[in-house]
């Protein structure tokens, strides 16, 4: 059964850090680029970051660049998002999502999603 | 990376057709054939409905179709059913290995 399960969300004060994880099962994890997408309460979806299948290439949305770091451990089928210098506007449900294309390609179409993990940034 | 423009809401009766537009620029929608559409029911994760402008993943009913003209992409749902009531989001590749979503459209089945 194909599944992505996020964890690590919670309540954190502004300026602090938090690390999210996403455990993959039922897919050949090291064969796909992976993304983080977030959704603020009552708002739309926002693309956050992508990492290549081999972990060498990482790209970010403007709103998180320099503060967030995406990484992966293909030996453990795990995707991570290190979030530093958190702001109130980072409050959202964070989803990990699999890219549809395999190998070294990117489709920027997200065919498998986790259930999401909530991050609240508040003092 | 400005969000793509979608109507806030659309509605239709069962059996009718509705079209949701998604307007961007030549730097995203107009520049690439990498537009995708997602359906999201309340409290649920999004579901991929269309990719590469007009391709349906397996399991998505052929009532859902996508197209693009210039800087505007469209999702058409024909033969509306009650279970189609949801939020719909478009998404486009925006160059330099980045992506941008639309603001979302709430579909109401009357």
Short mmCIF file of C-alpha atoms in Angstrom, two decimals:
data_model
loop_
_atom_site.label_atom_id
_atom_site.label_comp_id
_atom_site.label_asym_id
_atom_site.label_seq_id
_atom_site.Cartn_x
_atom_site.Cartn_y
_atom_site.Cartn_z
CA UNK A 1 0.00 0.00 0.00
CA UNK A 2 1.42 3.32 -1.10
CA UNK A 3 1.59 5.70 1.83
CA UNK A 4 3.23 8.91 3.00
CA UNK A 5 2.99 9.71 6.71
CA UNK A 6 4.09 13.08 8.06
CA UNK A 7 5.07 13.77 11.65
CA UNK A 8 6.77 16.39 13.77
CA UNK A 9 4.19 19.16 13.74
CA UNK A 10 3.23 21.13 16.83
CA UNK A 11 3.11 24.54 18.45
CA UNK A 12 6.31 26.59 18.40
CA UNK A 13 7.22 30.15 19.29
CA UNK A 14 8.24 32.67 16.62
CA UNK A 15 11.93 32.51 15.86
CA UNK A 16 12.29 28.91 16.98
CA UNK A 17 12.88 25.78 14.89
CA UNK A 18 10.97 22.62 14.06
CA UNK A 19 11.76 19.54 12.00
CA UNK A 20 9.13 17.66 10.03
CA UNK A 21 9.46 14.12 8.73
CA UNK A 22 7.66 12.11 6.11
CA UNK A 23 7.90 8.31 6.04
CA UNK A 24 7.26 6.64 2.70
CA UNK A 25 6.11 3.08 2.12
CA UNK A 26 4.91 1.10 -0.88
CA UNK A 27 7.02 3.08 -3.37
CA UNK A 28 10.59 2.93 -4.61
CA UNK A 29 11.38 6.05 -2.65
CA UNK A 30 14.83 6.70 -4.14
CA UNK A 31 13.34 6.85 -7.63
CA UNK A 32 11.26 10.00 -7.16
CA UNK A 33 11.67 13.68 -6.41
CA UNK A 34 9.71 14.70 -3.34
CA UNK A 35 7.98 17.96 -2.41
CA UNK A 36 6.61 19.81 0.58
CA UNK A 37 3.38 21.75 0.12
CA UNK A 38 1.64 23.73 2.86
CA UNK A 39 -1.84 25.10 3.48
CA UNK A 40 -2.55 27.86 5.98
CA UNK A 41 -5.84 27.54 7.88
CA UNK A 42 -8.73 28.33 5.54
CA UNK A 43 -6.33 29.23 2.73
CA UNK A 44 -5.01 27.72 -0.47
CA UNK A 45 -2.10 25.47 -1.24
CA UNK A 46 1.46 26.81 -1.40
CA UNK A 47 4.41 24.94 -2.86
CA UNK A 48 7.33 24.98 -0.42
CA UNK A 49 10.27 22.94 -1.69
CA UNK A 50 11.45 20.03 -3.83
CA UNK A 51 14.39 17.63 -3.57
CA UNK A 52 15.71 15.43 -6.35
CA UNK A 53 15.53 11.66 -6.15
CA UNK A 54 19.21 11.39 -5.18
CA UNK A 55 19.04 14.31 -2.73
CA UNK A 56 21.63 16.40 -4.55
CA UNK A 57 19.39 19.15 -5.83
CA UNK A 58 17.07 21.26 -3.69
CA UNK A 59 14.83 24.16 -4.62
CA UNK A 60 12.63 26.43 -2.52
CA UNK A 61 9.77 28.86 -2.70
CA UNK A 62 10.64 32.51 -2.11
CA UNK A 63 8.78 32.67 1.21
CA UNK A 64 10.95 29.99 2.85
CA UNK A 65 14.26 30.35 1.05
CA UNK A 66 17.13 30.72 3.49
CA UNK A 67 15.04 29.52 6.45
CA UNK A 68 13.88 26.03 5.49
CA UNK A 69 16.01 23.07 4.39
CA UNK A 70 14.66 20.00 2.64
CA UNK A 71 16.55 16.71 2.90
CA UNK A 72 16.04 13.00 2.45
CA UNK A 73 17.48 9.70 3.65
CA UNK A 74 16.91 7.13 0.93
CA UNK A 75 18.22 4.34 3.16
CA UNK A 76 15.32 5.03 5.54
CA UNK A 77 12.70 6.12 2.96
CA UNK A 78 12.33 9.39 4.81
CA UNK A 79 11.88 13.00 3.71
CA UNK A 80 12.54 15.89 6.11
CA UNK A 81 11.95 19.62 6.36
CA UNK A 82 14.05 21.63 8.81
CA UNK A 83 12.27 24.89 9.55
CA UNK A 84 14.26 27.67 11.22
CA UNK A 85 13.38 31.26 12.18
CA UNK A 86 9.70 30.39 12.13
CA UNK A 87 7.14 33.15 11.68
CA UNK A 88 3.43 33.38 12.35
CA UNK A 89 2.79 33.19 8.61
CA UNK A 90 4.40 29.74 8.52
CA UNK A 91 1.39 28.39 10.42
CA UNK A 92 -0.11 25.72 8.16
CA UNK A 93 -0.72 22.07 7.49
CA UNK A 94 2.41 20.72 5.84
CA UNK A 95 2.02 17.94 3.29
CA UNK A 96 4.73 15.83 1.73
CA UNK A 97 3.97 14.81 -1.82
CA UNK A 98 5.56 12.54 -4.39
CA UNK A 99 6.47 13.83 -7.83
CA UNK A 100 4.81 11.90 -10.63
CA UNK A 101 7.99 11.58 -12.71
CA UNK A 102 10.55 8.91 -11.98
CA UNK A 103 14.32 8.97 -12.07
CA UNK A 104 16.13 12.24 -12.40
CA UNK A 105 13.11 14.01 -13.85
CA UNK A 106 10.63 16.42 -12.34
CA UNK A 107 6.98 16.61 -13.41
CA UNK A 108 5.87 19.10 -10.76
CA UNK A 109 2.67 17.09 -10.55
CA UNK A 110 2.02 15.54 -7.16
CA UNK A 111 0.38 12.12 -7.39
CA UNK A 112 0.66 10.87 -3.80
CA UNK A 113 0.09 13.01 -0.72
CA UNK A 114 0.41 12.41 2.98
CA UNK A 115 -2.34 13.31 5.43
CA UNK A 116 -0.46 16.41 6.59
CA UNK A 117 0.97 17.62 9.89
CA UNK A 118 -0.07 20.90 11.53
CA UNK A 119 2.48 23.55 12.49
CA UNK A 120 1.34 26.48 14.61
CA UNK A 121 3.71 29.38 15.22
CA UNK A 122 2.51 31.46 18.12
CA UNK A 123 3.82 33.13 21.23
CA UNK B 1 5.98 33.62 -7.53
CA UNK B 2 2.52 35.22 -7.52
CA UNK B 3 -0.38 32.83 -7.12
CA UNK B 4 -2.33 31.87 -10.21
CA UNK B 5 -5.78 33.44 -10.47
CA UNK B 6 -8.87 31.24 -10.07
CA UNK B 7 -12.50 32.21 -9.48
CA UNK B 8 -13.37 31.93 -5.81
CA UNK B 9 -16.45 29.86 -6.49
CA UNK B 10 -18.44 28.15 -9.23
CA UNK B 11 -21.63 26.18 -9.09
CA UNK B 12 -23.75 23.86 -11.19
CA UNK B 13 -26.62 21.44 -10.98
CA UNK B 14 -26.22 17.67 -11.18
CA UNK B 15 -25.63 16.57 -14.76
CA UNK B 16 -24.45 19.99 -15.90
CA UNK B 17 -20.93 21.03 -16.85
CA UNK B 18 -18.75 23.60 -15.16
CA UNK B 19 -15.40 25.10 -16.13
CA UNK B 20 -12.83 26.49 -13.73
CA UNK B 21 -10.24 28.87 -15.13
CA UNK B 22 -6.67 29.37 -13.97
CA UNK B 23 -4.84 32.44 -15.23
CA UNK B 24 -1.13 32.96 -14.95
CA UNK B 25 1.59 34.53 -17.04
CA UNK B 26 4.01 33.57 -19.78
CA UNK B 27 6.44 32.65 -16.98
CA UNK B 28 4.26 29.86 -15.68
CA UNK B 29 1.01 28.65 -17.29
CA UNK B 30 1.79 30.11 -20.68
CA UNK B 31 5.39 29.00 -20.75
CA UNK B 32 5.12 25.32 -19.94
CA UNK B 33 2.75 22.40 -20.46
CA UNK B 34 3.09 21.43 -16.81
CA UNK B 35 -0.29 22.44 -15.44
CA UNK B 36 -1.97 20.13 -12.95
CA UNK B 37 -5.29 20.20 -11.11
CA UNK B 38 -6.15 18.95 -7.62
CA UNK B 39 -9.42 18.16 -5.88
CA UNK B 40 -9.60 18.66 -2.12
CA UNK B 41 -12.51 17.66 0.07
CA UNK B 42 -12.77 19.29 3.53
CA UNK B 43 -10.19 17.96 5.96
CA UNK B 44 -8.60 15.75 3.32
CA UNK B 45 -5.36 15.81 1.37
CA UNK B 46 -5.48 17.02 -2.23
CA UNK B 47 -5.92 14.50 -5.03
CA UNK B 48 -4.32 14.77 -8.46
CA UNK B 49 -7.01 15.00 -11.15
CA UNK B 50 -5.14 16.28 -14.23
CA UNK B 51 -1.47 16.66 -15.10
CA UNK B 52 0.47 17.94 -18.09
CA UNK B 53 -2.50 20.22 -18.91
CA UNK B 54 -4.88 17.51 -20.06
CA UNK B 55 -3.80 14.02 -18.93
CA UNK B 56 -5.96 12.13 -16.46
CA UNK B 57 -4.28 9.73 -14.00
CA UNK B 58 -5.75 6.24 -13.94
CA UNK B 59 -8.86 6.09 -11.83
CA UNK B 60 -9.97 9.66 -12.49
CA UNK B 61 -13.32 9.70 -14.31
CA UNK B 62 -13.30 10.94 -17.88
CA UNK B 63 -15.84 13.57 -16.81
CA UNK B 64 -12.78 15.59 -15.81
CA UNK B 65 -10.83 17.25 -18.61
CA UNK B 66 -8.17 19.92 -18.87
CA UNK B 67 -7.04 22.38 -21.50
CA UNK B 68 -4.91 25.46 -21.96
CA UNK B 69 -4.95 28.53 -24.16
CA UNK B 70 -2.21 31.10 -23.80
CA UNK B 71 -1.76 32.00 -20.15
CA UNK B 72 -5.04 30.43 -19.03
CA UNK B 73 -5.67 26.80 -18.17
CA UNK B 74 -9.11 25.32 -17.61
CA UNK B 75 -10.63 22.35 -15.84
CA UNK B 76 -14.00 21.18 -17.10
CA UNK B 77 -16.19 18.81 -15.16
CA UNK B 78 -19.08 17.38 -17.14
CA UNK B 79 -22.03 15.41 -15.83
CA UNK B 80 -21.68 16.98 -12.38
CA UNK B 81 -22.21 14.66 -9.44
CA UNK B 82 -22.76 15.46 -5.78
CA UNK B 83 -19.35 14.02 -4.87
CA UNK B 84 -17.63 16.54 -7.14
CA UNK B 85 -18.39 19.26 -4.59
CA UNK B 86 -14.94 20.23 -3.32
CA UNK B 87 -12.18 22.80 -3.62
CA UNK B 88 -10.13 22.70 -6.81
CA UNK B 89 -6.60 24.02 -7.24
CA UNK B 90 -4.53 24.52 -10.34
CA UNK B 91 -0.75 24.35 -10.24
CA UNK B 92 1.91 25.23 -12.77
CA UNK B 93 5.62 24.84 -13.16
CA UNK B 94 7.07 28.34 -12.89
CA UNK B 95 10.63 27.83 -14.08
CA UNK B 96 13.88 27.40 -12.15
CA UNK B 97 12.52 24.23 -10.53
CA UNK B 98 9.70 26.02 -8.73
CA UNK B 99 5.95 25.69 -8.80
CA UNK B 100 2.97 27.94 -8.08
CA UNK B 101 -0.61 27.14 -7.11
CA UNK B 102 -3.81 28.97 -7.80
CA UNK B 103 -5.86 30.43 -4.97
CA UNK B 104 -8.46 27.67 -5.23
CA UNK B 105 -12.07 27.45 -6.39
CA UNK B 106 -14.97 26.15 -4.34
CA UNK B 107 -17.32 24.06 -6.46
CA UNK B 108 -20.88 23.83 -5.22
CA UNK B 109 -23.23 21.23 -6.69
CA UNK B 110 -26.70 22.72 -6.36
#
